[in-house]
């Protein structure tokens, strides 16, 4: 059967470019009749027949996936095939969707050749027009065209398409994503006029020395007798197809300045519109260059995903993705792991992004046979693989944005890749090739890895990395590999809260010319909202036995395309302009081509988080790669600061001077904050006091009273602050584990050591409540059941006026750290070190002076800007699809938590603390698997932390770097509480 053989397709036309043509076209998108059968054998034999009555069939939106429209359900696996590995056979249970659609051929439809074109059908289909079989095809994310003209009829026509969810092709489509069958991209009927343009291949070049462009347009017509002309009005060109011709004085295309020239390819029967970009891609001295200059990728891996529509993404969504990327300083996309909808690449040409276009090819699941039977190394599969490469290259060859062809993803080593590389190099010598998973790199022009730890990256940067086993015994191959440029095709796994460490990666990338940047994994969470649902589903939500859990919820965007804090962090880290200083203030242009003339630079001076002065900076024109020193307004550095006493900060910011197609004038590109000499006060002490602690501690009425505080005499916990009921602060080390804390499949899981040390079940035994004259001292031992280790916590309370200061002294006790210790493996970190307390639920507003506006953690804090912010408790939550630790504000000098009238509590740090506020406990957060599992309690819970452990990226990659690890060791920290009252 066609769905289980190794034939890529039957009846299909030769692949060709995706072209905007003047020839008539009919869209066949819309409502189709649909019937799902459990397998091919059960599907109606007469699906193609006009006699079949399909009135009782359901309707389905095409493009679309039936599993997202109420038929069957989606499945998610990471690497595992959700069927037995028995290539090339698909499983017996092979859901088969029959799609039928009647359409009218307009009277004006030319009576000539026509083709039916499918941009993407997952995973295998057969098509009939008016009862006649046109052919079959596999290759889900690739186009298929069939001759249709001879079978068209005037008036009504019947199109029938049978789609099988599984096929031999599925063995080549084991990408880490949802299995989503269906006709998920456009269907069109295209007239093919005599004397039309069958195909076009535009080759361009740009000579950065002379400024000349070269242009060669290979045009293919239905009949070689017809001449094809190429017109580029802006360049005054009107030439016969062919070439190359040299054109002096063209503007080159780059991701930074995406200059496109509109061109028309004219044949007697058809005109095709193109947009041409002049650029030369090359490998020179071990580096990738475009137009003679090495380029640097600030990239992301992008899957096509829409929370309702799966991979049937609309053009608006594609544009939204690219606009968001440009707004966040991203300059490159790897189309992981298949060619995207063709319109996406047009948008990349237009808006300016470097693209690695990846073939629809991944055989990852053969990891479970130890790669036995891997199609990539079986010559019988070569035609299926080559077919995919050809269809991608032919379709996408005219896009200036596409600068690299990727042969596929994670399919191990295999000789068939040699075939793909050979064909591609011959067909398109103008683009280098990429393939990461063959460690010999013999078919790749790049050395590449995924999730590489920083120290290894340093070695790669200096070309001192160990040789892979695959090349160690082959000196010429190894020498070739070592000379290649390096691209980190996936890193910084953005699953849940994270990634941590982006800034550390960036520092290493920028240090070594061999490292040409990287691509964060990945752009968007693949959470799906099924009809009527409020929670996003992920693997396991249907009780399935084989699934990949929430491993596909690992994007910089939430499923609804709201940027996550990870994206804001990435934007900051990859700023194409670096501002350092403040005296002197230096502005560095990190771009590869453009000046900074499109930006304006401004400064503000803030006193205690409030702006007291502002101005603009005069910045000279700075070419790419250069920098300039800019004088600061005199008063800032030298003399008379504005305003009164307090902490002074200078913020310098670079914004767009004019509207761009992807952002309005004023959109911020880069910023830096500097501490200015403060007006005589240390940070965080805006309300200093010289008062001495009150001698007010006393026991009364079965309570302990100190200043504005009332304490429980046995637990020593604060129960009232100025009349406000409080569940007193007490030591807390636990956080609801993040996906990164959980590691990958139990590996590299910080949480294992934490649980082994009982940090998730600490109890508090109060040993003494000592009421002294000026202070209350509470001594306690904090320890888990079943273990000998503990933390001694001493709480020391003093009162000054209305202010209550709590100093906490923490002493780890017992074997936290390793051999001989009471727990194994050693617990080398704590998730948090801080206090937890609860307030009445009406205190649901927070104002703070510190880092913001969004959450930040030790190794993901570049985007936190010191300022004054306010938010409701609900707004402080970061809506991770799988609930986990989130929402912590960093470097908080003070925070006010109050009700609508302004009654509440103020907390001052000494000098700073980390703050979270939620309507549920850490344990609630930990238990929740979906957001709707979280329900508000009648308290607001505050965490006041000295520190938290870094986030790292261990859900796939390295954990937090040592400098961000919160090690168990003695520490002391303090916070001050004071009552807030309305007015
Ligand atoms: C890579 C793979 C991606 C994704 C990622 C982890 O190995 O190429 O498709 O699985 O890991 O999310």
PDB file of C-alpha atoms in Angstrom, residues 80-312:
ATOM      1  CA  UNK A  80       9.185   7.901  21.039  1.00  0.00           C
ATOM      2  CA  UNK A  81       7.162   6.750  18.066  1.00  0.00           C
ATOM      3  CA  UNK A  82       3.638   6.227  19.357  1.00  0.00           C
ATOM      4  CA  UNK A  83       3.532   2.896  17.520  1.00  0.00           C
ATOM      5  CA  UNK A  84       5.791  -0.171  17.283  1.00  0.00           C
ATOM      6  CA  UNK A  85       9.078   0.426  15.471  1.00  0.00           C
ATOM      7  CA  UNK A  86       8.607  -1.773  12.459  1.00  0.00           C
ATOM      8  CA  UNK A  87       9.725   0.263   9.484  1.00  0.00           C
ATOM      9  CA  UNK A  88       8.320   0.997   7.036  1.00  0.00           C
ATOM     10  CA  UNK A  89       5.011  -0.287   8.374  1.00  0.00           C
ATOM     11  CA  UNK A  90       2.628   2.070  10.147  1.00  0.00           C
ATOM     12  CA  UNK A  91       0.520   0.667  12.979  1.00  0.00           C
ATOM     13  CA  UNK A  92      -2.653  -1.262  12.267  1.00  0.00           C
ATOM     14  CA  UNK A  93      -4.663   1.408  14.017  1.00  0.00           C
ATOM     15  CA  UNK A  94      -4.095   4.132  11.479  1.00  0.00           C
ATOM     16  CA  UNK A  95      -6.769   6.832  11.770  1.00  0.00           C
ATOM     17  CA  UNK A  96      -7.844   7.731   8.283  1.00  0.00           C
ATOM     18  CA  UNK A  97      -9.612  10.971   7.549  1.00  0.00           C
ATOM     19  CA  UNK A  98     -11.653  11.342   4.400  1.00  0.00           C
ATOM     20  CA  UNK A  99     -12.097  14.901   3.213  1.00  0.00           C
ATOM     21  CA  UNK A 100     -14.482  15.907   0.443  1.00  0.00           C
ATOM     22  CA  UNK A 101     -15.248  19.196  -1.111  1.00  0.00           C
ATOM     23  CA  UNK A 102     -17.374  20.285  -4.034  1.00  0.00           C
ATOM     24  CA  UNK A 103     -16.247  23.452  -5.735  1.00  0.00           C
ATOM     25  CA  UNK A 104     -17.390  25.506  -8.677  1.00  0.00           C
ATOM     26  CA  UNK A 105     -15.104  26.279 -11.494  1.00  0.00           C
ATOM     27  CA  UNK A 106     -15.793  29.863 -12.529  1.00  0.00           C
ATOM     28  CA  UNK A 107     -16.988  30.338 -16.083  1.00  0.00           C
ATOM     29  CA  UNK A 108     -13.892  32.432 -16.696  1.00  0.00           C
ATOM     30  CA  UNK A 109     -11.534  29.584 -15.748  1.00  0.00           C
ATOM     31  CA  UNK A 110      -9.121  29.074 -18.665  1.00  0.00           C
ATOM     32  CA  UNK A 111      -9.507  25.695 -20.288  1.00  0.00           C
ATOM     33  CA  UNK A 112      -5.862  24.822 -20.020  1.00  0.00           C
ATOM     34  CA  UNK A 113      -3.537  22.889 -17.782  1.00  0.00           C
ATOM     35  CA  UNK A 114      -4.089  23.225 -14.094  1.00  0.00           C
ATOM     36  CA  UNK A 115      -2.494  21.833 -10.969  1.00  0.00           C
ATOM     37  CA  UNK A 116      -3.828  21.037  -7.574  1.00  0.00           C
ATOM     38  CA  UNK A 117      -1.368  22.140  -4.951  1.00  0.00           C
ATOM     39  CA  UNK A 118      -1.240  21.033  -1.325  1.00  0.00           C
ATOM     40  CA  UNK A 119       1.168  23.013   0.847  1.00  0.00           C
ATOM     41  CA  UNK A 120       1.101  20.459   3.647  1.00  0.00           C
ATOM     42  CA  UNK A 121      -0.777  17.283   4.526  1.00  0.00           C
ATOM     43  CA  UNK A 122       0.155  15.183   7.547  1.00  0.00           C
ATOM     44  CA  UNK A 123       1.275  12.435   6.968  1.00  0.00           C
ATOM     45  CA  UNK A 124       0.200  10.721   3.756  1.00  0.00           C
ATOM     46  CA  UNK A 125      -2.656  11.176   1.338  1.00  0.00           C
ATOM     47  CA  UNK A 126      -4.334  10.148  -1.857  1.00  0.00           C
ATOM     48  CA  UNK A 127      -6.271  12.596  -3.964  1.00  0.00           C
ATOM     49  CA  UNK A 128      -9.101  12.168  -6.478  1.00  0.00           C
ATOM     50  CA  UNK A 129     -10.646  14.781  -8.693  1.00  0.00           C
ATOM     51  CA  UNK A 130     -14.103  13.949 -10.030  1.00  0.00           C
ATOM     52  CA  UNK A 131     -13.522  10.306  -9.226  1.00  0.00           C
ATOM     53  CA  UNK A 132     -10.135  10.082 -10.926  1.00  0.00           C
ATOM     54  CA  UNK A 133      -7.086   9.362  -8.817  1.00  0.00           C
ATOM     55  CA  UNK A 134      -4.446  12.070  -9.276  1.00  0.00           C
ATOM     56  CA  UNK A 135      -1.810  10.574  -7.032  1.00  0.00           C
ATOM     57  CA  UNK A 136      -0.443  10.127  -3.548  1.00  0.00           C
ATOM     58  CA  UNK A 137       2.110  11.919  -1.430  1.00  0.00           C
ATOM     59  CA  UNK A 138       4.077  11.817   1.814  1.00  0.00           C
ATOM     60  CA  UNK A 139       6.203  14.477   3.460  1.00  0.00           C
ATOM     61  CA  UNK A 140       3.943  16.403   5.791  1.00  0.00           C
ATOM     62  CA  UNK A 141       5.493  19.840   5.765  1.00  0.00           C
ATOM     63  CA  UNK A 142       6.222  19.933   2.045  1.00  0.00           C
ATOM     64  CA  UNK A 143       4.202  20.824  -1.019  1.00  0.00           C
ATOM     65  CA  UNK A 144       2.734  18.367  -3.508  1.00  0.00           C
ATOM     66  CA  UNK A 145       1.379  19.258  -6.924  1.00  0.00           C
ATOM     67  CA  UNK A 146      -0.759  17.113  -9.197  1.00  0.00           C
ATOM     68  CA  UNK A 147      -1.847  17.637 -12.780  1.00  0.00           C
ATOM     69  CA  UNK A 148      -5.550  18.322 -12.642  1.00  0.00           C
ATOM     70  CA  UNK A 149      -6.569  20.148 -15.821  1.00  0.00           C
ATOM     71  CA  UNK A 150      -7.646  17.100 -17.800  1.00  0.00           C
ATOM     72  CA  UNK A 151     -10.128  16.104 -15.116  1.00  0.00           C
ATOM     73  CA  UNK A 152     -11.728  19.442 -14.390  1.00  0.00           C
ATOM     74  CA  UNK A 153     -15.308  19.999 -15.469  1.00  0.00           C
ATOM     75  CA  UNK A 154     -17.196  23.197 -16.064  1.00  0.00           C
ATOM     76  CA  UNK A 155     -19.340  23.986 -13.035  1.00  0.00           C
ATOM     77  CA  UNK A 156     -19.250  21.589 -10.079  1.00  0.00           C
ATOM     78  CA  UNK A 157     -16.192  19.522  -9.288  1.00  0.00           C
ATOM     79  CA  UNK A 158     -15.559  17.054  -6.521  1.00  0.00           C
ATOM     80  CA  UNK A 159     -12.283  16.849  -4.727  1.00  0.00           C
ATOM     81  CA  UNK A 160     -11.703  13.913  -2.373  1.00  0.00           C
ATOM     82  CA  UNK A 161      -8.628  13.513  -0.200  1.00  0.00           C
ATOM     83  CA  UNK A 162      -7.916  10.528   1.998  1.00  0.00           C
ATOM     84  CA  UNK A 163      -5.404  11.280   4.738  1.00  0.00           C
ATOM     85  CA  UNK A 164      -3.672   8.621   6.825  1.00  0.00           C
ATOM     86  CA  UNK A 165      -2.282   9.710  10.141  1.00  0.00           C
ATOM     87  CA  UNK A 166       0.538   7.182   9.949  1.00  0.00           C
ATOM     88  CA  UNK A 167       2.670   6.066   7.040  1.00  0.00           C
ATOM     89  CA  UNK A 168       6.192   5.010   6.226  1.00  0.00           C
ATOM     90  CA  UNK A 169       6.823   8.744   6.173  1.00  0.00           C
ATOM     91  CA  UNK A 170       6.078   8.908   9.895  1.00  0.00           C
ATOM     92  CA  UNK A 171       9.420   7.207  10.511  1.00  0.00           C
ATOM     93  CA  UNK A 172      11.028  10.352   9.059  1.00  0.00           C
ATOM     94  CA  UNK A 173       8.852  12.720  11.061  1.00  0.00           C
ATOM     95  CA  UNK A 174       9.686  12.024  14.657  1.00  0.00           C
ATOM     96  CA  UNK A 175      10.179  15.640  15.633  1.00  0.00           C
ATOM     97  CA  UNK A 176       9.562  16.575  19.251  1.00  0.00           C
ATOM     98  CA  UNK A 177       6.032  17.923  18.801  1.00  0.00           C
ATOM     99  CA  UNK A 178       2.373  16.969  18.665  1.00  0.00           C
ATOM    100  CA  UNK A 179       1.343  14.395  16.106  1.00  0.00           C
ATOM    101  CA  UNK A 180      -1.277  16.389  14.229  1.00  0.00           C
ATOM    102  CA  UNK A 181      -2.752  14.748  11.168  1.00  0.00           C
ATOM    103  CA  UNK A 182      -4.706  16.531   8.484  1.00  0.00           C
ATOM    104  CA  UNK A 183      -4.652  18.936   5.585  1.00  0.00           C
ATOM    105  CA  UNK A 184      -3.083  21.683   7.636  1.00  0.00           C
ATOM    106  CA  UNK A 185      -1.843  24.059   4.953  1.00  0.00           C
ATOM    107  CA  UNK A 186      -3.516  25.679   1.972  1.00  0.00           C
ATOM    108  CA  UNK A 187      -5.047  23.841  -0.926  1.00  0.00           C
ATOM    109  CA  UNK A 188      -5.213  25.637  -4.261  1.00  0.00           C
ATOM    110  CA  UNK A 189      -6.120  24.982  -7.836  1.00  0.00           C
ATOM    111  CA  UNK A 190      -3.721  26.825 -10.103  1.00  0.00           C
ATOM    112  CA  UNK A 191      -4.102  27.371 -13.775  1.00  0.00           C
ATOM    113  CA  UNK A 192      -0.950  26.613 -15.764  1.00  0.00           C
ATOM    114  CA  UNK A 193      -1.091  28.706 -18.907  1.00  0.00           C
ATOM    115  CA  UNK A 194       0.728  27.798 -22.060  1.00  0.00           C
ATOM    116  CA  UNK A 195       3.884  29.857 -22.149  1.00  0.00           C
ATOM    117  CA  UNK A 196       3.790  30.197 -18.387  1.00  0.00           C
ATOM    118  CA  UNK A 197       6.610  30.389 -15.876  1.00  0.00           C
ATOM    119  CA  UNK A 198       7.089  26.895 -14.521  1.00  0.00           C
ATOM    120  CA  UNK A 199       9.900  27.670 -12.195  1.00  0.00           C
ATOM    121  CA  UNK A 200      12.333  30.430 -11.319  1.00  0.00           C
ATOM    122  CA  UNK A 201      15.659  30.257  -9.576  1.00  0.00           C
ATOM    123  CA  UNK A 202      17.092  33.612  -8.583  1.00  0.00           C
ATOM    124  CA  UNK A 203      20.794  33.694  -7.779  1.00  0.00           C
ATOM    125  CA  UNK A 204      22.186  36.918  -6.429  1.00  0.00           C
ATOM    126  CA  UNK A 205      25.487  38.108  -5.124  1.00  0.00           C
ATOM    127  CA  UNK A 206      26.869  41.254  -3.590  1.00  0.00           C
ATOM    128  CA  UNK A 207      30.433  42.462  -3.724  1.00  0.00           C
ATOM    129  CA  UNK A 208      31.093  44.505  -0.619  1.00  0.00           C
ATOM    130  CA  UNK A 209      34.195  46.083  -2.177  1.00  0.00           C
ATOM    131  CA  UNK A 210      32.675  47.409  -5.359  1.00  0.00           C
ATOM    132  CA  UNK A 211      29.092  47.646  -4.142  1.00  0.00           C
ATOM    133  CA  UNK A 212      27.947  45.776  -7.234  1.00  0.00           C
ATOM    134  CA  UNK A 213      25.311  43.092  -7.269  1.00  0.00           C
ATOM    135  CA  UNK A 214      25.085  40.095  -9.518  1.00  0.00           C
ATOM    136  CA  UNK A 215      21.840  38.663 -10.722  1.00  0.00           C
ATOM    137  CA  UNK A 216      21.076  35.455 -12.503  1.00  0.00           C
ATOM    138  CA  UNK A 217      17.499  34.388 -12.998  1.00  0.00           C
ATOM    139  CA  UNK A 218      16.972  30.902 -14.320  1.00  0.00           C
ATOM    140  CA  UNK A 219      13.460  30.834 -15.667  1.00  0.00           C
ATOM    141  CA  UNK A 220      11.821  27.722 -16.926  1.00  0.00           C
ATOM    142  CA  UNK A 221       8.780  27.885 -19.146  1.00  0.00           C
ATOM    143  CA  UNK A 222       6.352  25.273 -20.241  1.00  0.00           C
ATOM    144  CA  UNK A 223       7.888  25.530 -23.665  1.00  0.00           C
ATOM    145  CA  UNK A 224      11.576  26.343 -24.113  1.00  0.00           C
ATOM    146  CA  UNK A 225      10.703  28.303 -27.240  1.00  0.00           C
ATOM    147  CA  UNK A 226       9.246  31.079 -25.131  1.00  0.00           C
ATOM    148  CA  UNK A 227      11.556  33.814 -23.972  1.00  0.00           C
ATOM    149  CA  UNK A 228      11.440  34.840 -20.332  1.00  0.00           C
ATOM    150  CA  UNK A 229      12.268  38.398 -19.338  1.00  0.00           C
ATOM    151  CA  UNK A 230      13.206  39.772 -15.968  1.00  0.00           C
ATOM    152  CA  UNK A 231      12.258  43.297 -14.950  1.00  0.00           C
ATOM    153  CA  UNK A 232      13.586  45.133 -11.937  1.00  0.00           C
ATOM    154  CA  UNK A 233      12.179  48.649 -12.338  1.00  0.00           C
ATOM    155  CA  UNK A 234      14.032  50.178  -9.404  1.00  0.00           C
ATOM    156  CA  UNK A 235      17.319  49.197 -11.037  1.00  0.00           C
ATOM    157  CA  UNK A 236      16.124  50.007 -14.543  1.00  0.00           C
ATOM    158  CA  UNK A 237      16.617  46.376 -15.536  1.00  0.00           C
ATOM    159  CA  UNK A 238      14.803  44.638 -18.347  1.00  0.00           C
ATOM    160  CA  UNK A 239      16.772  41.579 -19.359  1.00  0.00           C
ATOM    161  CA  UNK A 240      16.417  38.164 -20.780  1.00  0.00           C
ATOM    162  CA  UNK A 241      16.402  35.487 -18.106  1.00  0.00           C
ATOM    163  CA  UNK A 242      19.805  33.971 -17.557  1.00  0.00           C
ATOM    164  CA  UNK A 243      22.950  35.794 -16.683  1.00  0.00           C
ATOM    165  CA  UNK A 244      24.666  36.491 -14.507  1.00  0.00           C
ATOM    166  CA  UNK A 245      24.675  40.246 -14.971  1.00  0.00           C
ATOM    167  CA  UNK A 246      26.564  42.688 -12.830  1.00  0.00           C
ATOM    168  CA  UNK A 247      24.693  45.720 -11.572  1.00  0.00           C
ATOM    169  CA  UNK A 248      26.718  48.513 -10.050  1.00  0.00           C
ATOM    170  CA  UNK A 249      25.544  50.295  -6.955  1.00  0.00           C
ATOM    171  CA  UNK A 250      22.891  47.998  -5.515  1.00  0.00           C
ATOM    172  CA  UNK A 251      21.860  47.997  -1.901  1.00  0.00           C
ATOM    173  CA  UNK A 252      22.532  44.611  -0.343  1.00  0.00           C
ATOM    174  CA  UNK A 253      20.066  42.548   1.657  1.00  0.00           C
ATOM    175  CA  UNK A 254      20.851  41.674   5.246  1.00  0.00           C
ATOM    176  CA  UNK A 255      18.752  40.840   8.274  1.00  0.00           C
ATOM    177  CA  UNK A 256      19.637  44.302   9.576  1.00  0.00           C
ATOM    178  CA  UNK A 257      18.768  46.190   6.408  1.00  0.00           C
ATOM    179  CA  UNK A 258      16.486  43.912   4.425  1.00  0.00           C
ATOM    180  CA  UNK A 259      16.502  45.774   1.155  1.00  0.00           C
ATOM    181  CA  UNK A 260      14.310  44.030  -1.402  1.00  0.00           C
ATOM    182  CA  UNK A 261      13.885  44.875  -5.065  1.00  0.00           C
ATOM    183  CA  UNK A 262      10.555  44.074  -6.640  1.00  0.00           C
ATOM    184  CA  UNK A 263      11.043  42.072  -9.779  1.00  0.00           C
ATOM    185  CA  UNK A 264       8.785  40.590 -12.382  1.00  0.00           C
ATOM    186  CA  UNK A 265       9.501  37.534 -14.426  1.00  0.00           C
ATOM    187  CA  UNK A 266       7.521  37.733 -17.617  1.00  0.00           C
ATOM    188  CA  UNK A 267       6.708  34.910 -19.978  1.00  0.00           C
ATOM    189  CA  UNK A 268       4.096  35.176 -22.721  1.00  0.00           C
ATOM    190  CA  UNK A 269       1.467  33.374 -20.701  1.00  0.00           C
ATOM    191  CA  UNK A 270       2.289  34.328 -17.143  1.00  0.00           C
ATOM    192  CA  UNK A 271       3.910  36.915 -14.951  1.00  0.00           C
ATOM    193  CA  UNK A 272       5.521  36.115 -11.645  1.00  0.00           C
ATOM    194  CA  UNK A 273       6.258  38.639  -8.888  1.00  0.00           C
ATOM    195  CA  UNK A 274       9.437  38.232  -6.914  1.00  0.00           C
ATOM    196  CA  UNK A 275      11.318  40.159  -4.314  1.00  0.00           C
ATOM    197  CA  UNK A 276      15.034  40.030  -4.829  1.00  0.00           C
ATOM    198  CA  UNK A 277      17.699  40.542  -2.192  1.00  0.00           C
ATOM    199  CA  UNK A 278      21.339  40.845  -3.158  1.00  0.00           C
ATOM    200  CA  UNK A 279      23.640  38.936  -0.879  1.00  0.00           C
ATOM    201  CA  UNK A 280      26.532  36.525  -0.944  1.00  0.00           C
ATOM    202  CA  UNK A 281      26.764  33.787   1.643  1.00  0.00           C
ATOM    203  CA  UNK A 282      30.198  32.240   2.074  1.00  0.00           C
ATOM    204  CA  UNK A 283      32.516  30.393   4.404  1.00  0.00           C
ATOM    205  CA  UNK A 284      35.748  32.276   4.742  1.00  0.00           C
ATOM    206  CA  UNK A 285      38.602  31.467   7.120  1.00  0.00           C
ATOM    207  CA  UNK A 286      36.454  29.212   9.253  1.00  0.00           C
ATOM    208  CA  UNK A 287      33.600  31.664   9.554  1.00  0.00           C
ATOM    209  CA  UNK A 288      30.250  32.160   7.937  1.00  0.00           C
ATOM    210  CA  UNK A 289      30.069  35.475   6.141  1.00  0.00           C
ATOM    211  CA  UNK A 290      27.358  37.364   4.392  1.00  0.00           C
ATOM    212  CA  UNK A 291      28.459  40.071   2.000  1.00  0.00           C
ATOM    213  CA  UNK A 292      31.995  39.590   3.219  1.00  0.00           C
ATOM    214  CA  UNK A 293      31.335  40.078   6.925  1.00  0.00           C
ATOM    215  CA  UNK A 294      31.009  37.433   9.612  1.00  0.00           C
ATOM    216  CA  UNK A 295      27.517  37.417  11.046  1.00  0.00           C
ATOM    217  CA  UNK A 296      26.263  36.612  14.491  1.00  0.00           C
ATOM    218  CA  UNK A 297      23.058  34.726  15.227  1.00  0.00           C
ATOM    219  CA  UNK A 298      20.774  35.913  17.997  1.00  0.00           C
ATOM    220  CA  UNK A 299      18.397  33.149  17.150  1.00  0.00           C
ATOM    221  CA  UNK A 300      15.426  31.080  18.108  1.00  0.00           C
ATOM    222  CA  UNK A 301      14.113  27.719  17.036  1.00  0.00           C
ATOM    223  CA  UNK A 302      10.591  28.129  15.805  1.00  0.00           C
ATOM    224  CA  UNK A 303       7.968  25.444  15.498  1.00  0.00           C
ATOM    225  CA  UNK A 304       4.700  26.368  13.889  1.00  0.00           C
ATOM    226  CA  UNK A 305       2.195  26.473  16.689  1.00  0.00           C
ATOM    227  CA  UNK A 306      -1.146  27.998  17.456  1.00  0.00           C
ATOM    228  CA  UNK A 307      -2.933  27.114  20.679  1.00  0.00           C
ATOM    229  CA  UNK A 308      -6.184  26.389  18.837  1.00  0.00           C
ATOM    230  CA  UNK A 309      -5.035  25.482  15.343  1.00  0.00           C
ATOM    231  CA  UNK A 310      -1.822  23.554  15.917  1.00  0.00           C
ATOM    232  CA  UNK A 311       0.424  23.819  12.875  1.00  0.00           C
ATOM    233  CA  UNK A 312      -2.277  25.379  10.731  1.00  0.00           C
TER     234      UNK A 312
END
